[in-house]
Amino acid sequence: MNEFLFIHWNVNPEIFHLGPLSVRWYGLLFATGFLLGYYIMEKMLKFENANEKWLDSLFMYVIIATVVGARLGHVFFYGWDYYSQHPSEILKVWHGGLASHGGAIGILIAIWLYSRFVTKRSMLWTLDRLVVPVALVAVLIRTGNLMNSEIYGVQTSLPWGFIFERNGETVAKHPTQIYEALCYLATFVLLWRMYFHTVDKRNRPGFLLGVFFICIFTARFFIEFIKENQEPFEAHMLLNMGQLLSIPFVLAGIILVVRALKRPLKIYKN
C-alpha cells in the first residue's frame, strides 16, 4: 500500500522551552487531566452535598499517589534492568515512563489512607467517585503518549496507521494510544451516566469501581495483542507484562460488581 495513504506523525513532544525549563505535551496533558479531575470531583461532591473540604485533601493524596505509583510501576515492572543502573533517572518523570498498573496500585493505597483519616467513610465510597475523573485522566495520558510517539502498536496496513517518523519508523504502526484513549473515553461517559443518572448504581459500594476495572483493563488486555513490547524481556512471553498485570484487575472488577449487586444500597447522611 502507498505510504502516503498513512498518517505521517512527527510532532515535537516539546511545546517550548525557556532556558532549562521545558514544557512538553505529556506534562501539559497530565496536568490538565488533574485540573479537570478536580472540577469533576467538586461537581460530584456538591451533587451529594458532601463536605467540600475533603476535595483538597483528596487532590493531594491522588496526585502524589498517581505520579509516584505510576513511575515506580514503570521502573519495577518494565525497566528495572535500566533504572537499577541509572537510579537518578527514576525522578525524571517528564521524560515519560508511567505504568497505569502502578498508578492504580498507588491510588488504592492512598485512598485507603484518605478514607481512614479524612472522610471516615468506606474506601469504596471514595473509589466509586474517584474513578469517574480518573477515566478521563487516562484519556489525556494516552494522548500524551501519542505526542511523545511512544507505546504504539505493531505494523498495520490499515489506512489510519501512523508512521512515527520521530522514532525513525518507515512503516505504518497501529496508533494504540488512540485506541486506548477512545476506550477510556467511553468508560468515562459510562461511569458519568451511571453516577449522575442512576441512584441504584451510585449507592452500591464497589459497583462503579468494578465497572471501571472491567472496562479499562479489558481494553488494555486486548489492545496489548497489537502493541509492540515495551521491554525486550517480553519478547518470549505468551502474554506480556501489561496483560499479566491487567488480569487481576479484571477479576477484581467482576468480584466487585457481583458483590455490589448482592448487597443493599448504602446511602450516607450528611
CSV table of C-alpha atoms in Angstrom, one decimal:
chain,number,residue,atom,x,y,z
A,1,MET,CA,0.0,0.0,0.0
A,2,ASN,CA,1.2,3.5,-0.8
A,3,GLU,CA,2.8,5.0,2.3
A,4,PHE,CA,1.2,8.4,1.5
A,5,LEU,CA,-2.1,6.9,2.5
A,6,PHE,CA,-0.9,6.6,6.1
A,7,ILE,CA,-0.6,9.4,8.7
A,8,HIS,CA,2.9,10.7,9.0
A,9,TRP,CA,3.4,11.6,12.6
A,10,ASN,CA,6.4,13.8,13.6
A,11,VAL,CA,5.1,16.0,16.4
A,12,ASN,CA,7.7,17.6,18.6
A,13,PRO,CA,6.9,16.4,22.2
A,14,GLU,CA,8.3,19.7,23.5
A,15,ILE,CA,6.0,22.7,23.1
A,16,PHE,CA,8.6,25.3,24.1
A,17,HIS,CA,11.5,25.8,26.5
A,18,LEU,CA,12.9,28.7,28.4
A,19,GLY,CA,16.4,28.1,29.4
A,20,PRO,CA,16.5,24.8,31.4
A,21,LEU,CA,12.6,24.8,31.7
A,22,SER,CA,11.0,22.6,29.1
A,23,VAL,CA,7.2,22.5,28.6
A,24,ARG,CA,6.1,19.2,27.0
A,25,TRP,CA,2.8,18.0,25.7
A,26,TYR,CA,2.9,15.0,28.0
A,27,GLY,CA,3.3,17.1,31.1
A,28,LEU,CA,0.7,19.6,30.0
A,29,LEU,CA,-1.9,16.9,29.3
A,30,PHE,CA,-1.1,15.2,32.6
A,31,ALA,CA,-1.6,18.4,34.5
A,32,THR,CA,-4.8,19.3,32.5
A,33,GLY,CA,-6.2,15.9,33.5
A,34,PHE,CA,-5.7,16.6,37.2
A,35,LEU,CA,-7.4,20.0,36.8
A,36,LEU,CA,-10.4,18.5,35.0
A,37,GLY,CA,-10.5,15.8,37.6
A,38,TYR,CA,-10.6,18.4,40.4
A,39,TYR,CA,-13.5,20.1,38.7
A,40,ILE,CA,-15.4,16.9,38.2
A,41,MET,CA,-14.9,15.7,41.8
A,42,GLU,CA,-16.0,19.2,43.0
A,43,LYS,CA,-19.2,18.8,41.0
A,44,MET,CA,-19.8,15.3,42.4
A,45,LEU,CA,-19.4,16.3,46.0
A,46,LYS,CA,-21.7,19.3,45.5
A,47,PHE,CA,-24.2,16.9,43.9
A,48,GLU,CA,-24.3,14.8,47.0
A,49,ASN,CA,-24.0,17.7,49.5
A,50,ALA,CA,-20.8,16.1,50.8
A,51,ASN,CA,-18.1,18.0,52.7
A,52,GLU,CA,-16.3,20.1,50.0
A,53,LYS,CA,-13.3,20.5,52.3
A,54,TRP,CA,-12.5,16.8,51.5
A,55,LEU,CA,-11.6,17.7,48.0
A,56,ASP,CA,-8.3,19.5,48.5
A,57,SER,CA,-7.0,16.6,50.7
A,58,LEU,CA,-8.2,14.1,48.1
A,59,PHE,CA,-6.4,16.0,45.3
A,60,MET,CA,-3.1,15.9,47.1
A,61,TYR,CA,-3.4,12.2,48.0
A,62,VAL,CA,-4.3,11.2,44.5
A,63,ILE,CA,-1.8,13.4,42.5
A,64,ILE,CA,1.1,12.2,44.7
A,65,ALA,CA,0.0,8.5,44.6
A,66,THR,CA,-0.6,8.6,40.8
A,67,VAL,CA,2.8,10.1,39.9
A,68,VAL,CA,4.8,8.0,42.4
A,69,GLY,CA,2.8,4.8,41.8
A,70,ALA,CA,2.8,5.0,38.0
A,71,ARG,CA,6.5,5.9,38.0
A,72,LEU,CA,7.6,3.1,40.3
A,73,GLY,CA,5.3,0.7,38.4
A,74,HIS,CA,7.2,1.5,35.2
A,75,VAL,CA,10.5,1.3,37.0
A,76,PHE,CA,9.9,-2.1,38.6
A,77,PHE,CA,7.6,-3.8,36.1
A,78,TYR,CA,9.2,-2.6,32.9
A,79,GLY,CA,12.6,-1.1,33.3
A,80,TRP,CA,14.4,-2.3,36.4
A,81,ASP,CA,17.5,-3.5,34.5
A,82,TYR,CA,18.0,0.1,33.3
A,83,TYR,CA,16.9,2.0,36.3
A,84,SER,CA,18.9,-0.1,38.7
A,85,GLN,CA,22.0,1.1,36.9
A,86,HIS,CA,20.7,4.7,36.5
A,87,PRO,CA,18.8,5.5,39.7
A,88,SER,CA,18.9,9.2,39.1
A,89,GLU,CA,16.7,8.7,36.0
A,90,ILE,CA,13.8,7.5,38.2
A,91,LEU,CA,13.0,11.0,39.2
A,92,LYS,CA,12.8,12.3,35.6
A,93,VAL,CA,9.1,11.7,35.2
A,94,TRP,CA,8.9,14.4,32.5
A,95,HIS,CA,10.8,12.1,30.1
A,96,GLY,CA,7.8,9.7,30.1
A,97,GLY,CA,7.5,6.3,31.5
A,98,LEU,CA,4.4,5.8,33.7
A,99,ALA,CA,2.7,2.5,34.1
A,100,SER,CA,-1.1,2.6,34.6
A,101,HIS,CA,-1.0,-0.5,36.8
A,102,GLY,CA,1.5,1.1,39.2
A,103,GLY,CA,-0.7,4.2,39.2
A,104,ALA,CA,-3.8,2.1,40.1
A,105,ILE,CA,-1.9,0.4,43.0
A,106,GLY,CA,-0.6,3.8,44.3
A,107,ILE,CA,-4.1,5.3,44.2
A,108,LEU,CA,-5.6,2.3,46.1
A,109,ILE,CA,-3.1,2.7,48.9
A,110,ALA,CA,-3.6,6.5,49.0
A,111,ILE,CA,-7.4,6.1,49.1
A,112,TRP,CA,-7.2,3.6,52.0
A,113,LEU,CA,-5.2,6.2,54.0
A,114,TYR,CA,-7.5,9.1,52.9
A,115,SER,CA,-10.7,7.2,53.8
A,116,ARG,CA,-9.3,6.2,57.2
A,117,PHE,CA,-8.0,9.6,58.2
A,118,VAL,CA,-10.1,12.2,56.3
A,119,THR,CA,-13.6,11.1,55.3
A,120,LYS,CA,-14.1,8.3,57.8
A,121,ARG,CA,-16.2,6.6,55.2
A,122,SER,CA,-15.8,3.4,53.3
A,123,MET,CA,-12.9,3.2,51.0
A,124,LEU,CA,-15.3,2.0,48.3
A,125,TRP,CA,-17.4,5.2,48.7
A,126,THR,CA,-14.4,7.3,47.7
A,127,LEU,CA,-13.1,5.0,44.9
A,128,ASP,CA,-16.6,4.8,43.3
A,129,ARG,CA,-16.5,8.5,42.8
A,130,LEU,CA,-12.8,8.9,42.1
A,131,VAL,CA,-12.8,6.5,39.1
A,132,VAL,CA,-15.1,8.8,37.1
A,133,PRO,CA,-12.5,11.6,36.7
A,134,VAL,CA,-9.6,9.0,36.6
A,135,ALA,CA,-11.0,7.5,33.4
A,136,LEU,CA,-10.8,11.0,31.8
A,137,VAL,CA,-7.3,11.5,33.1
A,138,ALA,CA,-6.3,8.2,31.4
A,139,VAL,CA,-7.6,9.6,28.1
A,140,LEU,CA,-5.2,12.6,28.4
A,141,ILE,CA,-2.3,10.4,29.5
A,142,ARG,CA,-2.6,8.2,26.4
A,143,THR,CA,-2.9,11.3,24.3
A,144,GLY,CA,0.4,12.4,25.9
A,145,ASN,CA,1.9,9.1,24.8
A,146,LEU,CA,0.8,9.9,21.3
A,147,MET,CA,2.5,13.3,21.4
A,148,ASN,CA,5.7,11.5,22.7
A,149,SER,CA,5.5,9.0,19.8
A,150,GLU,CA,5.7,6.2,22.3
A,151,ILE,CA,3.8,3.0,23.3
A,152,TYR,CA,2.4,2.3,19.9
A,153,GLY,CA,1.4,-0.9,18.0
A,154,VAL,CA,2.8,-3.3,15.5
A,155,GLN,CA,2.9,-2.8,11.8
A,156,THR,CA,-0.5,-2.4,10.0
A,157,SER,CA,-1.9,-1.9,6.5
A,158,LEU,CA,-5.0,-0.1,7.8
A,159,PRO,CA,-5.4,3.5,6.4
A,160,TRP,CA,-5.3,5.1,9.8
A,161,GLY,CA,-1.8,3.6,10.6
A,162,PHE,CA,0.7,6.1,11.9
A,163,ILE,CA,4.3,6.3,10.6
A,164,PHE,CA,6.1,7.6,13.7
A,165,GLU,CA,8.9,9.4,11.9
A,166,ARG,CA,10.5,10.9,15.0
A,167,ASN,CA,11.4,7.3,16.0
A,168,GLY,CA,12.9,6.5,12.6
A,169,GLU,CA,9.9,4.4,11.6
A,170,THR,CA,9.3,3.9,7.9
A,171,VAL,CA,6.2,1.7,8.0
A,172,ALA,CA,2.8,2.3,9.5
A,173,LYS,CA,2.0,1.1,13.0
A,174,HIS,CA,-1.2,0.8,15.0
A,175,PRO,CA,-1.9,4.0,16.9
A,176,THR,CA,-2.7,2.1,20.0
A,177,GLN,CA,-2.5,5.2,22.1
A,178,ILE,CA,-5.7,6.4,20.3
A,179,TYR,CA,-7.4,3.0,20.6
A,180,GLU,CA,-6.8,3.1,24.4
A,181,ALA,CA,-7.8,6.7,24.7
A,182,LEU,CA,-11.1,6.1,22.9
A,183,CYS,CA,-11.9,3.1,25.2
A,184,TYR,CA,-11.1,5.1,28.3
A,185,LEU,CA,-13.3,8.0,27.0
A,186,ALA,CA,-16.2,5.5,26.5
A,187,THR,CA,-15.6,4.3,30.1
A,188,PHE,CA,-15.7,7.9,31.4
A,189,VAL,CA,-19.0,8.5,29.7
A,190,LEU,CA,-20.5,5.3,31.0
A,191,LEU,CA,-19.4,6.0,34.6
A,192,TRP,CA,-20.6,9.6,34.4
A,193,ARG,CA,-24.1,8.5,33.3
A,194,MET,CA,-24.2,5.8,36.0
A,195,TYR,CA,-23.2,8.2,38.7
A,196,PHE,CA,-25.4,11.1,37.9
A,197,HIS,CA,-28.4,9.3,36.4
A,198,THR,CA,-28.7,6.0,38.4
A,199,VAL,CA,-29.2,6.2,42.2
A,200,ASP,CA,-29.1,2.5,42.3
A,201,LYS,CA,-25.6,2.2,40.8
A,202,ARG,CA,-24.1,5.2,42.7
A,203,ASN,CA,-25.0,3.9,46.1
A,204,ARG,CA,-23.9,0.3,45.7
A,205,PRO,CA,-20.4,0.3,47.2
A,206,GLY,CA,-17.8,-1.0,44.7
A,207,PHE,CA,-20.1,-1.1,41.7
A,208,LEU,CA,-18.6,1.8,39.8
A,209,LEU,CA,-15.1,0.8,40.8
A,210,GLY,CA,-15.8,-2.7,39.4
A,211,VAL,CA,-17.1,-1.3,36.1
A,212,PHE,CA,-14.0,0.9,35.9
A,213,PHE,CA,-11.6,-2.1,36.4
A,214,ILE,CA,-13.5,-4.3,33.9
A,215,CYS,CA,-13.7,-1.7,31.1
A,216,ILE,CA,-10.2,-0.2,31.5
A,217,PHE,CA,-8.2,-3.3,31.9
A,218,THR,CA,-10.2,-5.5,29.5
A,219,ALA,CA,-9.5,-2.9,26.8
A,220,ARG,CA,-5.8,-2.8,27.9
A,221,PHE,CA,-5.6,-6.6,27.8
A,222,PHE,CA,-6.8,-6.9,24.2
A,223,ILE,CA,-5.1,-3.9,22.8
A,224,GLU,CA,-1.8,-5.3,24.1
A,225,PHE,CA,-2.0,-8.0,21.4
A,226,ILE,CA,-1.3,-5.4,18.7
A,227,LYS,CA,1.1,-3.3,20.7
A,228,GLU,CA,4.8,-3.5,20.5
A,229,ASN,CA,6.5,-4.9,23.5
A,230,GLN,CA,7.8,-2.1,25.8
A,231,GLU,CA,10.8,-4.1,27.1
A,232,PRO,CA,13.0,-6.9,25.4
A,233,PHE,CA,12.2,-9.5,28.1
A,234,GLU,CA,8.6,-9.5,26.9
A,235,ALA,CA,9.5,-11.0,23.5
A,236,HIS,CA,9.3,-14.6,24.6
A,237,MET,CA,6.2,-14.2,26.9
A,238,LEU,CA,2.9,-15.7,25.9
A,239,LEU,CA,1.2,-12.7,27.5
A,240,ASN,CA,3.2,-9.5,28.0
A,241,MET,CA,3.6,-7.7,31.3
A,242,GLY,CA,0.7,-5.3,30.6
A,243,GLN,CA,-1.6,-8.3,30.1
A,244,LEU,CA,-0.5,-10.2,33.1
A,245,LEU,CA,-1.0,-7.1,35.3
A,246,SER,CA,-4.4,-6.5,33.8
A,247,ILE,CA,-5.9,-9.9,34.6
A,248,PRO,CA,-6.1,-9.4,38.4
A,249,PHE,CA,-7.8,-6.0,37.9
A,250,VAL,CA,-10.4,-7.5,35.6
A,251,LEU,CA,-11.1,-10.3,38.0
A,252,ALA,CA,-11.3,-7.9,40.9
A,253,GLY,CA,-13.8,-5.8,38.9
A,254,ILE,CA,-16.1,-8.8,38.3
A,255,ILE,CA,-16.0,-9.6,42.0
A,256,LEU,CA,-16.8,-6.1,43.0
A,257,VAL,CA,-19.7,-5.8,40.6
A,258,VAL,CA,-21.3,-9.1,41.7
A,259,ARG,CA,-20.7,-8.3,45.4
A,260,ALA,CA,-22.2,-4.8,45.0
A,261,LEU,CA,-25.4,-6.2,43.3
A,262,LYS,CA,-25.9,-8.7,46.1
A,263,ARG,CA,-25.7,-6.2,48.9
A,264,PRO,CA,-28.2,-3.5,49.9
A,265,LEU,CA,-27.8,0.2,49.0
A,266,LYS,CA,-25.6,2.3,51.2
A,267,ILE,CA,-26.7,5.9,51.5
A,268,TYR,CA,-24.7,8.2,53.8
A,269,LYS,CA,-26.5,11.1,55.5
A,270,ASN,CA,-24.5,14.3,55.6
